[in-house]
Coordinates of C-alpha atoms in Angstrom, one line a residue:
M1126 CA -102.1 37.4 -108.0
D1127 CA -102.2 33.8 -106.5
A1128 CA -99.9 32.4 -104.0
A1129 CA -98.2 30.1 -106.4
Q1130 CA -97.7 33.1 -108.7
L1131 CA -96.4 35.0 -106.2
A1132 CA -93.9 32.5 -105.1
R1133 CA -92.7 32.0 -108.5
W1134 CA -91.8 35.8 -109.0
T1135 CA -90.4 35.9 -105.5
R1136 CA -87.9 32.9 -106.6
F1137 CA -87.1 34.6 -109.7
A1138 CA -86.4 38.0 -107.6
A1139 CA -84.1 36.3 -105.5
K1140 CA -82.1 35.4 -108.5
G1141 CA -81.9 38.9 -109.7
G1142 CA -84.7 39.1 -112.1
I1143 CA -84.0 40.6 -115.5
G1144 CA -82.2 43.6 -113.6
R1145 CA -81.8 45.8 -110.6
G1146 CA -82.3 49.4 -109.8
T1147 CA -82.5 52.3 -107.2
A1148 CA -85.9 54.0 -106.5
L1149 CA -85.3 57.9 -107.5
R1150 CA -88.6 59.2 -105.7
D1151 CA -91.4 57.8 -103.3
C1152 CA -94.0 56.1 -105.1
V1153 CA -97.4 55.5 -103.5
A1154 CA -99.6 52.6 -104.9
E1155 CA -102.5 53.9 -106.5
G1156 CA -104.0 50.4 -107.3
P1157 CA -103.7 46.9 -105.9
E1158 CA -101.4 45.9 -108.9
D1159 CA -99.0 48.9 -108.2
L1160 CA -95.6 48.5 -106.4
M1161 CA -95.0 51.1 -103.4
F1162 CA -91.5 52.0 -102.5
M1163 CA -89.6 54.6 -101.2
Q1164 CA -86.5 57.0 -102.5
G1165 CA -83.2 54.6 -102.3
D1166 CA -85.1 51.2 -102.2
E1167 CA -83.7 48.5 -104.3
I1168 CA -86.3 47.3 -107.0
V1169 CA -85.7 44.1 -108.6
F1170 CA -87.0 44.2 -112.5
L1171 CA -88.9 41.0 -113.1
M1172 CA -90.7 41.7 -116.5
S1173 CA -91.7 44.6 -119.0
V1174 CA -95.5 45.0 -118.9
A1175 CA -96.1 47.8 -121.3
D1176 CA -94.4 50.6 -122.7
G1177 CA -92.4 52.2 -119.7
R1178 CA -94.1 50.2 -117.2
Y1179 CA -92.4 47.1 -115.4
L1180 CA -93.4 44.1 -113.0
G1181 CA -91.1 44.6 -109.9
Y1182 CA -90.2 43.3 -106.6
C1183 CA -89.5 45.4 -103.5
E1184 CA -89.2 44.2 -99.9
G1185 CA -91.4 41.2 -100.3
V1186 CA -93.9 42.7 -102.6
V1187 CA -94.7 42.3 -106.4
G1188 CA -96.4 45.0 -108.3
Q1189 CA -96.0 47.4 -111.3
F1190 CA -94.1 50.5 -111.4
S1191 CA -93.1 53.2 -113.9
G1192 CA -89.8 52.8 -115.2
P1193 CA -88.6 56.7 -115.1
D1194 CA -89.0 56.3 -111.3
V1195 CA -86.3 53.8 -110.9
Q1196 CA -82.5 54.1 -112.0
L1197 CA -81.4 51.1 -113.6
H1198 CA -78.1 49.6 -112.7
G1199 CA -76.9 48.1 -116.1
K1200 CA -79.0 46.9 -118.9
L1201 CA -82.1 44.9 -118.7
K1202 CA -81.6 41.1 -119.4
K1203 CA -84.0 39.3 -121.8
A1204 CA -86.4 37.1 -119.7
V1205 CA -85.8 33.3 -120.4
F1206 CA -88.7 31.2 -120.1
A1207 CA -88.0 27.6 -119.3
R1208 CA -90.6 24.5 -119.1
R1209 CA -90.9 22.4 -116.3

């Protein structure tokens, strides 16, 4: 992920993304695209990537994670894309 893309996702995370959740267990990143977090960390959902996998933000890092590892707070919003 390039710096401009990371900056866009970070700004989107600051606005709350499409939802928030709390990590249910520790997750160690198995690849460079994975998000690492500890139990109790707050995760911001950024977008759905694949069935049960999401792009998320935690403590300044953007990466993919498995949905069942995070307790969602409420419902996920639908992402709205705007052109500039």
